[in-house]
Amino acid sequence: PTLFTAWMPWFLPRGVRLGEHIVVHELVHQYFQGMVASNEVEHPWLDEGVTSYVTGLIMDELHGPDRTIVDLAGVRWGTLDKERLRVAGRQSWPVAWPARQYPSWGTYGRTVYARAYLLLRTVESLIGRARMIAVLRGYVRRFSFKHPGATDLQQALVAGAPVHLQPTVRGLLKTALHEKGEARWEVRCEADRVVVHRRGVVRLPLVVTTVAKSGATRQLRWTGDEASITLPSPGLASARLGPPGRLGLASAPASHACSVGGDAEGASLRLAAAFQIVLQVLGP
């Protein structure tokens, strides 16, 4: 195929890019699962998940990562935002399941499109976008006009990571692809300290960015291995977990930021969730 078309309501303004997103998505399908011919029934995430991730890369380059879905009247919405809210508050299912094992169409869609995209974005946050693109380039060159399975991309992603990060990437892929486990982190601001809890099975190195009442910022690194950690932070005003893209798989994004004596971050995320409902009415 060399022609891709999509229909969208005529009244949508140019700043709503859902139609463009669909066209790019279908173009990328000519590689995954067109040239790189994985089994769409047995390994649907290699089809829809990888395509969703690469679509996100292209839209990021075309428009900027914070406005790939909506850029209208000061409102900006990116692919990462959209997919995070699709999985927020939902039960986590293994990404690498065959299509027949998912209990519903909605579960299938959230997992092999959104959750797979977020898994690949998480790997990207660990190894960097340049390495991630190099891994996919090598994967396409090796498996064009062949029939790769899930372990082929898994092995390519691990091998493409820096040596010191390979155990982390391997553990992340094993958990998200094959285990029915939740990914959840919570940060709590207390007087002069930050408390972080890992309540899910996914383990990731994180950065806790704190802001003092004086306005001074500090970044505290956490390996993510412990179930809980307390970090001293004199004069604490607020804190946030990161870096960007690292926590996309989390089921409760509103718990990734806190402030002493307030919940402004939680309120803004609830507003974002409401906006996501509007987007789902208008398009995919």
JSON list of N, CA and C in Angstrom, two decimals, residues 92-169:
[
{"chain": "A", "resi": 92, "resn": "SER", "atom": "N", "xyz": [-3.57, -4.47, 35.35]},
{"chain": "A", "resi": 92, "resn": "SER", "atom": "CA", "xyz": [-2.47, -4.72, 34.42]},
{"chain": "A", "resi": 92, "resn": "SER", "atom": "C", "xyz": [-2.49, -6.17, 33.94]},
{"chain": "A", "resi": 93, "resn": "TRP", "atom": "N", "xyz": [-2.37, -6.34, 32.63]},
{"chain": "A", "resi": 93, "resn": "TRP", "atom": "CA", "xyz": [-2.32, -7.67, 32.03]},
{"chain": "A", "resi": 93, "resn": "TRP", "atom": "C", "xyz": [-0.99, -7.84, 31.30]},
{"chain": "A", "resi": 94, "resn": "PRO", "atom": "N", "xyz": [-0.50, -9.09, 31.17]},
{"chain": "A", "resi": 94, "resn": "PRO", "atom": "CA", "xyz": [0.77, -9.31, 30.47]},
{"chain": "A", "resi": 94, "resn": "PRO", "atom": "C", "xyz": [0.71, -8.83, 29.02]},
{"chain": "A", "resi": 95, "resn": "VAL", "atom": "N", "xyz": [1.71, -8.08, 28.62]},
{"chain": "A", "resi": 95, "resn": "VAL", "atom": "CA", "xyz": [1.74, -7.50, 27.28]},
{"chain": "A", "resi": 95, "resn": "VAL", "atom": "C", "xyz": [1.92, -8.56, 26.21]},
{"chain": "A", "resi": 96, "resn": "ALA", "atom": "N", "xyz": [2.63, -9.63, 26.51]},
{"chain": "A", "resi": 96, "resn": "ALA", "atom": "CA", "xyz": [3.00, -10.61, 25.49]},
{"chain": "A", "resi": 96, "resn": "ALA", "atom": "C", "xyz": [2.00, -11.74, 25.33]},
{"chain": "A", "resi": 97, "resn": "TRP", "atom": "N", "xyz": [0.83, -11.64, 25.94]},
{"chain": "A", "resi": 97, "resn": "TRP", "atom": "CA", "xyz": [-0.17, -12.69, 25.77]},
{"chain": "A", "resi": 97, "resn": "TRP", "atom": "C", "xyz": [-0.66, -12.75, 24.32]},
{"chain": "A", "resi": 98, "resn": "PRO", "atom": "N", "xyz": [-1.05, -13.95, 23.86]},
{"chain": "A", "resi": 98, "resn": "PRO", "atom": "CA", "xyz": [-1.75, -14.03, 22.57]},
{"chain": "A", "resi": 98, "resn": "PRO", "atom": "C", "xyz": [-3.12, -13.37, 22.69]},
{"chain": "A", "resi": 99, "resn": "ALA", "atom": "N", "xyz": [-3.65, -12.94, 21.56]},
{"chain": "A", "resi": 99, "resn": "ALA", "atom": "CA", "xyz": [-4.89, -12.15, 21.57]},
{"chain": "A", "resi": 99, "resn": "ALA", "atom": "C", "xyz": [-6.04, -12.88, 22.27]},
{"chain": "A", "resi": 100, "resn": "ARG", "atom": "N", "xyz": [-6.14, -14.18, 22.12]},
{"chain": "A", "resi": 100, "resn": "ARG", "atom": "CA", "xyz": [-7.28, -14.93, 22.64]},
{"chain": "A", "resi": 100, "resn": "ARG", "atom": "C", "xyz": [-7.34, -14.96, 24.17]},
{"chain": "A", "resi": 101, "resn": "GLN", "atom": "N", "xyz": [-6.22, -14.65, 24.85]},
{"chain": "A", "resi": 101, "resn": "GLN", "atom": "CA", "xyz": [-6.21, -14.76, 26.31]},
{"chain": "A", "resi": 101, "resn": "GLN", "atom": "C", "xyz": [-6.79, -13.54, 27.02]},
{"chain": "A", "resi": 102, "resn": "TYR", "atom": "N", "xyz": [-6.90, -12.42, 26.31]},
{"chain": "A", "resi": 102, "resn": "TYR", "atom": "CA", "xyz": [-7.44, -11.23, 26.96]},
{"chain": "A", "resi": 102, "resn": "TYR", "atom": "C", "xyz": [-8.95, -11.38, 27.13]},
{"chain": "A", "resi": 103, "resn": "PRO", "atom": "N", "xyz": [-9.49, -10.99, 28.28]},
{"chain": "A", "resi": 103, "resn": "PRO", "atom": "CA", "xyz": [-10.90, -11.24, 28.57]},
{"chain": "A", "resi": 103, "resn": "PRO", "atom": "C", "xyz": [-11.87, -10.34, 27.81]},
{"chain": "A", "resi": 104, "resn": "SER", "atom": "N", "xyz": [-11.41, -9.24, 27.23]},
{"chain": "A", "resi": 104, "resn": "SER", "atom": "CA", "xyz": [-12.32, -8.36, 26.52]},
{"chain": "A", "resi": 104, "resn": "SER", "atom": "C", "xyz": [-11.55, -7.56, 25.47]},
{"chain": "A", "resi": 105, "resn": "TRP", "atom": "N", "xyz": [-12.30, -6.94, 24.53]},
{"chain": "A", "resi": 105, "resn": "TRP", "atom": "CA", "xyz": [-11.68, -6.10, 23.51]},
{"chain": "A", "resi": 105, "resn": "TRP", "atom": "C", "xyz": [-10.99, -4.89, 24.15]},
{"chain": "A", "resi": 106, "resn": "GLY", "atom": "N", "xyz": [-11.63, -4.31, 25.17]},
{"chain": "A", "resi": 106, "resn": "GLY", "atom": "CA", "xyz": [-11.03, -3.16, 25.83]},
{"chain": "A", "resi": 106, "resn": "GLY", "atom": "C", "xyz": [-9.71, -3.51, 26.50]},
{"chain": "A", "resi": 107, "resn": "THR", "atom": "N", "xyz": [-9.67, -4.66, 27.17]},
{"chain": "A", "resi": 107, "resn": "THR", "atom": "CA", "xyz": [-8.42, -5.10, 27.81]},
{"chain": "A", "resi": 107, "resn": "THR", "atom": "C", "xyz": [-7.34, -5.34, 26.77]},
{"chain": "A", "resi": 108, "resn": "TYR", "atom": "N", "xyz": [-7.72, -5.98, 25.67]},
{"chain": "A", "resi": 108, "resn": "TYR", "atom": "CA", "xyz": [-6.77, -6.21, 24.57]},
{"chain": "A", "resi": 108, "resn": "TYR", "atom": "C", "xyz": [-6.20, -4.90, 24.07]},
{"chain": "A", "resi": 109, "resn": "GLY", "atom": "N", "xyz": [-7.07, -3.93, 23.79]},
{"chain": "A", "resi": 109, "resn": "GLY", "atom": "CA", "xyz": [-6.62, -2.66, 23.23]},
{"chain": "A", "resi": 109, "resn": "GLY", "atom": "C", "xyz": [-5.72, -1.90, 24.18]},
{"chain": "A", "resi": 110, "resn": "ARG", "atom": "N", "xyz": [-6.11, -1.81, 25.45]},
{"chain": "A", "resi": 110, "resn": "ARG", "atom": "CA", "xyz": [-5.30, -1.08, 26.42]},
{"chain": "A", "resi": 110, "resn": "ARG", "atom": "C", "xyz": [-3.93, -1.73, 26.62]},
{"chain": "A", "resi": 111, "resn": "THR", "atom": "N", "xyz": [-3.87, -3.05, 26.44]},
{"chain": "A", "resi": 111, "resn": "THR", "atom": "CA", "xyz": [-2.61, -3.75, 26.71]},
{"chain": "A", "resi": 111, "resn": "THR", "atom": "C", "xyz": [-1.69, -3.75, 25.51]},
{"chain": "A", "resi": 112, "resn": "VAL", "atom": "N", "xyz": [-2.16, -4.21, 24.35]},
{"chain": "A", "resi": 112, "resn": "VAL", "atom": "CA", "xyz": [-1.25, -4.38, 23.21]},
{"chain": "A", "resi": 112, "resn": "VAL", "atom": "C", "xyz": [-0.99, -3.07, 22.47]},
{"chain": "A", "resi": 113, "resn": "TYR", "atom": "N", "xyz": [-1.82, -2.06, 22.66]},
{"chain": "A", "resi": 113, "resn": "TYR", "atom": "CA", "xyz": [-1.55, -0.73, 22.10]},
{"chain": "A", "resi": 113, "resn": "TYR", "atom": "C", "xyz": [-0.87, 0.14, 23.17]},
{"chain": "A", "resi": 114, "resn": "ALA", "atom": "N", "xyz": [-1.65, 0.49, 24.22]},
{"chain": "A", "resi": 114, "resn": "ALA", "atom": "CA", "xyz": [-1.18, 1.49, 25.17]},
{"chain": "A", "resi": 114, "resn": "ALA", "atom": "C", "xyz": [-0.08, 0.96, 26.09]},
{"chain": "A", "resi": 115, "resn": "ARG", "atom": "N", "xyz": [-0.31, -0.19, 26.72]},
{"chain": "A", "resi": 115, "resn": "ARG", "atom": "CA", "xyz": [0.67, -0.69, 27.68]},
{"chain": "A", "resi": 115, "resn": "ARG", "atom": "C", "xyz": [1.97, -1.09, 26.99]},
{"chain": "A", "resi": 116, "resn": "ALA", "atom": "N", "xyz": [1.87, -1.66, 25.78]},
{"chain": "A", "resi": 116, "resn": "ALA", "atom": "CA", "xyz": [3.08, -1.99, 25.04]},
{"chain": "A", "resi": 116, "resn": "ALA", "atom": "C", "xyz": [3.85, -0.73, 24.66]},
{"chain": "A", "resi": 117, "resn": "TYR", "atom": "N", "xyz": [3.13, 0.31, 24.22]},
{"chain": "A", "resi": 117, "resn": "TYR", "atom": "CA", "xyz": [3.78, 1.59, 23.93]},
{"chain": "A", "resi": 117, "resn": "TYR", "atom": "C", "xyz": [4.51, 2.10, 25.16]},
{"chain": "A", "resi": 118, "resn": "LEU", "atom": "N", "xyz": [3.85, 2.07, 26.31]},
{"chain": "A", "resi": 118, "resn": "LEU", "atom": "CA", "xyz": [4.43, 2.59, 27.54]},
{"chain": "A", "resi": 118, "resn": "LEU", "atom": "C", "xyz": [5.62, 1.75, 28.00]},
{"chain": "A", "resi": 119, "resn": "LEU", "atom": "N", "xyz": [5.56, 0.45, 27.76]},
{"chain": "A", "resi": 119, "resn": "LEU", "atom": "CA", "xyz": [6.70, -0.41, 28.08]},
{"chain": "A", "resi": 119, "resn": "LEU", "atom": "C", "xyz": [7.92, -0.01, 27.26]},
{"chain": "A", "resi": 120, "resn": "LEU", "atom": "N", "xyz": [7.73, 0.21, 25.97]},
{"chain": "A", "resi": 120, "resn": "LEU", "atom": "CA", "xyz": [8.85, 0.61, 25.12]},
{"chain": "A", "resi": 120, "resn": "LEU", "atom": "C", "xyz": [9.35, 2.01, 25.47]},
{"chain": "A", "resi": 121, "resn": "ARG", "atom": "N", "xyz": [8.45, 2.90, 25.86]},
{"chain": "A", "resi": 121, "resn": "ARG", "atom": "CA", "xyz": [8.88, 4.23, 26.31]},
{"chain": "A", "resi": 121, "resn": "ARG", "atom": "C", "xyz": [9.69, 4.12, 27.61]},
{"chain": "A", "resi": 122, "resn": "THR", "atom": "N", "xyz": [9.32, 3.16, 28.46]},
{"chain": "A", "resi": 122, "resn": "THR", "atom": "CA", "xyz": [10.07, 2.96, 29.69]},
{"chain": "A", "resi": 122, "resn": "THR", "atom": "C", "xyz": [11.48, 2.46, 29.39]},
{"chain": "A", "resi": 123, "resn": "VAL", "atom": "N", "xyz": [11.60, 1.51, 28.46]},
{"chain": "A", "resi": 123, "resn": "VAL", "atom": "CA", "xyz": [12.93, 1.06, 28.04]},
{"chain": "A", "resi": 123, "resn": "VAL", "atom": "C", "xyz": [13.72, 2.23, 27.47]},
{"chain": "A", "resi": 124, "resn": "GLU", "atom": "N", "xyz": [13.06, 3.05, 26.67]},
{"chain": "A", "resi": 124, "resn": "GLU", "atom": "CA", "xyz": [13.72, 4.24, 26.10]},
{"chain": "A", "resi": 124, "resn": "GLU", "atom": "C", "xyz": [14.24, 5.16, 27.19]},
{"chain": "A", "resi": 125, "resn": "SER", "atom": "N", "xyz": [13.46, 5.33, 28.26]},
{"chain": "A", "resi": 125, "resn": "SER", "atom": "CA", "xyz": [13.88, 6.22, 29.35]},
{"chain": "A", "resi": 125, "resn": "SER", "atom": "C", "xyz": [15.13, 5.69, 30.04]},
{"chain": "A", "resi": 126, "resn": "LEU", "atom": "N", "xyz": [15.37, 4.39, 29.94]},
{"chain": "A", "resi": 126, "resn": "LEU", "atom": "CA", "xyz": [16.54, 3.79, 30.55]},
{"chain": "A", "resi": 126, "resn": "LEU", "atom": "C", "xyz": [17.77, 3.85, 29.65]},
{"chain": "A", "resi": 127, "resn": "ILE", "atom": "N", "xyz": [17.59, 3.58, 28.36]},
{"chain": "A", "resi": 127, "resn": "ILE", "atom": "CA", "xyz": [18.75, 3.46, 27.47]},
{"chain": "A", "resi": 127, "resn": "ILE", "atom": "C", "xyz": [18.93, 4.66, 26.56]},
{"chain": "A", "resi": 128, "resn": "GLY", "atom": "N", "xyz": [17.93, 5.54, 26.45]},
{"chain": "A", "resi": 128, "resn": "GLY", "atom": "CA", "xyz": [18.02, 6.71, 25.60]},
{"chain": "A", "resi": 128, "resn": "GLY", "atom": "C", "xyz": [17.37, 6.47, 24.24]},
{"chain": "A", "resi": 129, "resn": "ARG", "atom": "N", "xyz": [16.86, 7.55, 23.64]},
{"chain": "A", "resi": 129, "resn": "ARG", "atom": "CA", "xyz": [16.15, 7.42, 22.37]},
{"chain": "A", "resi": 129, "resn": "ARG", "atom": "C", "xyz": [17.07, 7.00, 21.23]},
{"chain": "A", "resi": 130, "resn": "ALA", "atom": "N", "xyz": [18.29, 7.49, 21.20]},
{"chain": "A", "resi": 130, "resn": "ALA", "atom": "CA", "xyz": [19.21, 7.14, 20.11]},
{"chain": "A", "resi": 130, "resn": "ALA", "atom": "C", "xyz": [19.48, 5.64, 20.10]},
{"chain": "A", "resi": 131, "resn": "ARG", "atom": "N", "xyz": [19.74, 5.07, 21.27]},
{"chain": "A", "resi": 131, "resn": "ARG", "atom": "CA", "xyz": [19.97, 3.62, 21.35]},
{"chain": "A", "resi": 131, "resn": "ARG", "atom": "C", "xyz": [18.70, 2.85, 20.97]},
{"chain": "A", "resi": 132, "resn": "MET", "atom": "N", "xyz": [17.55, 3.37, 21.40]},
{"chain": "A", "resi": 132, "resn": "MET", "atom": "CA", "xyz": [16.30, 2.69, 21.11]},
{"chain": "A", "resi": 132, "resn": "MET", "atom": "C", "xyz": [16.06, 2.62, 19.60]},
{"chain": "A", "resi": 133, "resn": "ILE", "atom": "N", "xyz": [16.29, 3.72, 18.91]},
{"chain": "A", "resi": 133, "resn": "ILE", "atom": "CA", "xyz": [16.13, 3.74, 17.46]},
{"chain": "A", "resi": 133, "resn": "ILE", "atom": "C", "xyz": [17.13, 2.79, 16.80]},
{"chain": "A", "resi": 134, "resn": "ALA", "atom": "N", "xyz": [18.36, 2.75, 17.31]},
{"chain": "A", "resi": 134, "resn": "ALA", "atom": "CA", "xyz": [19.36, 1.84, 16.76]},
{"chain": "A", "resi": 134, "resn": "ALA", "atom": "C", "xyz": [18.93, 0.39, 16.94]},
{"chain": "A", "resi": 135, "resn": "VAL", "atom": "N", "xyz": [18.34, 0.06, 18.09]},
{"chain": "A", "resi": 135, "resn": "VAL", "atom": "CA", "xyz": [17.86, -1.30, 18.33]},
{"chain": "A", "resi": 135, "resn": "VAL", "atom": "C", "xyz": [16.77, -1.66, 17.33]},
{"chain": "A", "resi": 136, "resn": "LEU", "atom": "N", "xyz": [15.81, -0.77, 17.12]},
{"chain": "A", "resi": 136, "resn": "LEU", "atom": "CA", "xyz": [14.72, -1.05, 16.19]},
{"chain": "A", "resi": 136, "resn": "LEU", "atom": "C", "xyz": [15.22, -1.14, 14.75]},
{"chain": "A", "resi": 137, "resn": "ARG", "atom": "N", "xyz": [16.20, -0.30, 14.41]},
{"chain": "A", "resi": 137, "resn": "ARG", "atom": "CA", "xyz": [16.79, -0.37, 13.07]},
{"chain": "A", "resi": 137, "resn": "ARG", "atom": "C", "xyz": [17.42, -1.75, 12.84]},
{"chain": "A", "resi": 138, "resn": "GLY", "atom": "N", "xyz": [18.18, -2.22, 13.83]},
{"chain": "A", "resi": 138, "resn": "GLY", "atom": "CA", "xyz": [18.80, -3.54, 13.71]},
{"chain": "A", "resi": 138, "resn": "GLY", "atom": "C", "xyz": [17.77, -4.65, 13.66]},
{"chain": "A", "resi": 139, "resn": "TYR", "atom": "N", "xyz": [16.69, -4.51, 14.44]},
{"chain": "A", "resi": 139, "resn": "TYR", "atom": "CA", "xyz": [15.62, -5.51, 14.46]},
{"chain": "A", "resi": 139, "resn": "TYR", "atom": "C", "xyz": [14.94, -5.60, 13.10]},
{"chain": "A", "resi": 140, "resn": "VAL", "atom": "N", "xyz": [14.66, -4.45, 12.49]},
{"chain": "A", "resi": 140, "resn": "VAL", "atom": "CA", "xyz": [14.01, -4.44, 11.17]},
{"chain": "A", "resi": 140, "resn": "VAL", "atom": "C", "xyz": [14.94, -5.04, 10.12]},
{"chain": "A", "resi": 141, "resn": "ARG", "atom": "N", "xyz": [16.21, -4.66, 10.14]},
{"chain": "A", "resi": 141, "resn": "ARG", "atom": "CA", "xyz": [17.15, -5.19, 9.14]},
{"chain": "A", "resi": 141, "resn": "ARG", "atom": "C", "xyz": [17.32, -6.71, 9.27]},
{"chain": "A", "resi": 142, "resn": "ARG", "atom": "N", "xyz": [17.31, -7.19, 10.49]},
{"chain": "A", "resi": 142, "resn": "ARG", "atom": "CA", "xyz": [17.51, -8.63, 10.69]},
{"chain": "A", "resi": 142, "resn": "ARG", "atom": "C", "xyz": [16.28, -9.44, 10.33]},
{"chain": "A", "resi": 143, "resn": "PHE", "atom": "N", "xyz": [15.07, -8.89, 10.63]},
{"chain": "A", "resi": 143, "resn": "PHE", "atom": "CA", "xyz": [13.87, -9.71, 10.50]},
{"chain": "A", "resi": 143, "resn": "PHE", "atom": "C", "xyz": [12.93, -9.27, 9.38]},
{"chain": "A", "resi": 144, "resn": "SER", "atom": "N", "xyz": [13.36, -8.37, 8.50]},
{"chain": "A", "resi": 144, "resn": "SER", "atom": "CA", "xyz": [12.52, -8.03, 7.36]},
{"chain": "A", "resi": 144, "resn": "SER", "atom": "C", "xyz": [12.24, -9.27, 6.52]},
{"chain": "A", "resi": 145, "resn": "PHE", "atom": "N", "xyz": [10.95, -9.47, 6.19]},
{"chain": "A", "resi": 145, "resn": "PHE", "atom": "CA", "xyz": [10.48, -10.61, 5.39]},
{"chain": "A", "resi": 145, "resn": "PHE", "atom": "C", "xyz": [10.73, -11.94, 6.09]},
{"chain": "A", "resi": 146, "resn": "LYS", "atom": "N", "xyz": [10.80, -11.86, 7.43]},
{"chain": "A", "resi": 146, "resn": "LYS", "atom": "CA", "xyz": [10.90, -13.07, 8.26]},
{"chain": "A", "resi": 146, "resn": "LYS", "atom": "C", "xyz": [9.78, -13.01, 9.30]},
{"chain": "A", "resi": 147, "resn": "HIS", "atom": "N", "xyz": [9.79, -13.95, 10.24]},
{"chain": "A", "resi": 147, "resn": "HIS", "atom": "CA", "xyz": [8.69, -14.06, 11.19]},
{"chain": "A", "resi": 147, "resn": "HIS", "atom": "C", "xyz": [9.22, -14.10, 12.62]},
{"chain": "A", "resi": 148, "resn": "PRO", "atom": "N", "xyz": [9.60, -12.95, 13.17]},
{"chain": "A", "resi": 148, "resn": "PRO", "atom": "CA", "xyz": [10.15, -12.94, 14.52]},
{"chain": "A", "resi": 148, "resn": "PRO", "atom": "C", "xyz": [9.08, -13.20, 15.58]},
{"chain": "A", "resi": 149, "resn": "GLY", "atom": "N", "xyz": [9.53, -13.71, 16.71]},
{"chain": "A", "resi": 149, "resn": "GLY", "atom": "CA", "xyz": [8.65, -13.90, 17.86]},
{"chain": "A", "resi": 149, "resn": "GLY", "atom": "C", "xyz": [8.98, -12.89, 18.94]},
{"chain": "A", "resi": 150, "resn": "ALA", "atom": "N", "xyz": [8.26, -12.98, 20.06]},
{"chain": "A", "resi": 150, "resn": "ALA", "atom": "CA", "xyz": [8.42, -11.99, 21.12]},
{"chain": "A", "resi": 150, "resn": "ALA", "atom": "C", "xyz": [9.83, -11.99, 21.69]},
{"chain": "A", "resi": 151, "resn": "THR", "atom": "N", "xyz": [10.44, -13.18, 21.80]},
{"chain": "A", "resi": 151, "resn": "THR", "atom": "CA", "xyz": [11.78, -13.24, 22.40]},
{"chain": "A", "resi": 151, "resn": "THR", "atom": "C", "xyz": [12.82, -12.57, 21.52]},
{"chain": "A", "resi": 152, "resn": "ASP", "atom": "N", "xyz": [12.58, -12.47, 20.23]},
{"chain": "A", "resi": 152, "resn": "ASP", "atom": "CA", "xyz": [13.55, -11.83, 19.34]},
{"chain": "A", "resi": 152, "resn": "ASP", "atom": "C", "xyz": [13.69, -10.34, 19.65]},
{"chain": "A", "resi": 153, "resn": "LEU", "atom": "N", "xyz": [12.56, -9.65, 19.82]},
{"chain": "A", "resi": 153, "resn": "LEU", "atom": "CA", "xyz": [12.64, -8.23, 20.17]},
{"chain": "A", "resi": 153, "resn": "LEU", "atom": "C", "xyz": [13.13, -8.06, 21.60]},
{"chain": "A", "resi": 154, "resn": "GLN", "atom": "N", "xyz": [12.71, -8.95, 22.49]},
{"chain": "A", "resi": 154, "resn": "GLN", "atom": "CA", "xyz": [13.18, -8.91, 23.87]},
{"chain": "A", "resi": 154, "resn": "GLN", "atom": "C", "xyz": [14.71, -8.95, 23.93]},
{"chain": "A", "resi": 155, "resn": "GLN", "atom": "N", "xyz": [15.28, -9.91, 23.23]},
{"chain": "A", "resi": 155, "resn": "GLN", "atom": "CA", "xyz": [16.73, -10.08, 23.23]},
{"chain": "A", "resi": 155, "resn": "GLN", "atom": "C", "xyz": [17.43, -8.88, 22.60]},
{"chain": "A", "resi": 156, "resn": "ALA", "atom": "N", "xyz": [16.84, -8.32, 21.55]},
{"chain": "A", "resi": 156, "resn": "ALA", "atom": "CA", "xyz": [17.43, -7.15, 20.90]},
{"chain": "A", "resi": 156, "resn": "ALA", "atom": "C", "xyz": [17.45, -5.95, 21.84]},
{"chain": "A", "resi": 157, "resn": "LEU", "atom": "N", "xyz": [16.37, -5.77, 22.60]},
{"chain": "A", "resi": 157, "resn": "LEU", "atom": "CA", "xyz": [16.29, -4.63, 23.53]},
{"chain": "A", "resi": 157, "resn": "LEU", "atom": "C", "xyz": [17.31, -4.77, 24.65]},
{"chain": "A", "resi": 158, "resn": "VAL", "atom": "N", "xyz": [17.47, -5.98, 25.18]},
{"chain": "A", "resi": 158, "resn": "VAL", "atom": "CA", "xyz": [18.46, -6.20, 26.25]},
{"chain": "A", "resi": 158, "resn": "VAL", "atom": "C", "xyz": [19.87, -6.01, 25.72]},
{"chain": "A", "resi": 159, "resn": "ALA", "atom": "N", "xyz": [20.15, -6.59, 24.56]},
{"chain": "A", "resi": 159, "resn": "ALA", "atom": "CA", "xyz": [21.50, -6.48, 23.98]},
{"chain": "A", "resi": 159, "resn": "ALA", "atom": "C", "xyz": [21.84, -5.04, 23.63]},
{"chain": "A", "resi": 160, "resn": "GLY", "atom": "N", "xyz": [20.84, -4.23, 23.30]},
{"chain": "A", "resi": 160, "resn": "GLY", "atom": "CA", "xyz": [21.09, -2.84, 22.91]},
{"chain": "A", "resi": 160, "resn": "GLY", "atom": "C", "xyz": [21.28, -1.91, 24.08]},
{"chain": "A", "resi": 161, "resn": "ALA", "atom": "N", "xyz": [21.04, -2.38, 25.30]},
{"chain": "A", "resi": 161, "resn": "ALA", "atom": "CA", "xyz": [21.20, -1.54, 26.49]},
{"chain": "A", "resi": 161, "resn": "ALA", "atom": "C", "xyz": [22.66, -1.53, 26.93]},
{"chain": "A", "resi": 162, "resn": "PRO", "atom": "N", "xyz": [23.12, -0.46, 27.57]},
{"chain": "A", "resi": 162, "resn": "PRO", "atom": "CA", "xyz": [24.45, -0.48, 28.18]},
{"chain": "A", "resi": 162, "resn": "PRO", "atom": "C", "xyz": [24.56, -1.67, 29.13]},
{"chain": "A", "resi": 163, "resn": "VAL", "atom": "N", "xyz": [25.76, -2.22, 29.25]},
{"chain": "A", "resi": 163, "resn": "VAL", "atom": "CA", "xyz": [25.95, -3.46, 30.03]},
{"chain": "A", "resi": 163, "resn": "VAL", "atom": "C", "xyz": [25.40, -3.32, 31.45]},
{"chain": "A", "resi": 164, "resn": "HIS", "atom": "N", "xyz": [25.64, -2.19, 32.10]},
{"chain": "A", "resi": 164, "resn": "HIS", "atom": "CA", "xyz": [25.21, -2.05, 33.49]},
{"chain": "A", "resi": 164, "resn": "HIS", "atom": "C", "xyz": [23.70, -1.95, 33.63]},
{"chain": "A", "resi": 165, "resn": "LEU", "atom": "N", "xyz": [22.98, -1.67, 32.52]},
{"chain": "A", "resi": 165, "resn": "LEU", "atom": "CA", "xyz": [21.52, -1.57, 32.57]},
{"chain": "A", "resi": 165, "resn": "LEU", "atom": "C", "xyz": [20.82, -2.83, 32.04]},
{"chain": "A", "resi": 166, "resn": "GLN", "atom": "N", "xyz": [21.57, -3.77, 31.50]},
{"chain": "A", "resi": 166, "resn": "GLN", "atom": "CA", "xyz": [20.94, -4.95, 30.92]},
{"chain": "A", "resi": 166, "resn": "GLN", "atom": "C", "xyz": [20.12, -5.76, 31.92]},
{"chain": "A", "resi": 167, "resn": "PRO", "atom": "N", "xyz": [20.59, -5.95, 33.17]},
{"chain": "A", "resi": 167, "resn": "PRO", "atom": "CA", "xyz": [19.73, -6.66, 34.13]},
{"chain": "A", "resi": 167, "resn": "PRO", "atom": "C", "xyz": [18.42, -5.93, 34.41]},
{"chain": "A", "resi": 168, "resn": "THR", "atom": "N", "xyz": [18.47, -4.59, 34.46]},
{"chain": "A", "resi": 168, "resn": "THR", "atom": "CA", "xyz": [17.25, -3.81, 34.70]},
{"chain": "A", "resi": 168, "resn": "THR", "atom": "C", "xyz": [16.27, -3.95, 33.55]},
{"chain": "A", "resi": 169, "resn": "VAL", "atom": "N", "xyz": [16.78, -3.84, 32.32]},
{"chain": "A", "resi": 169, "resn": "VAL", "atom": "CA", "xyz": [15.92, -3.96, 31.14]},
{"chain": "A", "resi": 169, "resn": "VAL", "atom": "C", "xyz": [15.36, -5.38, 31.04]}
]
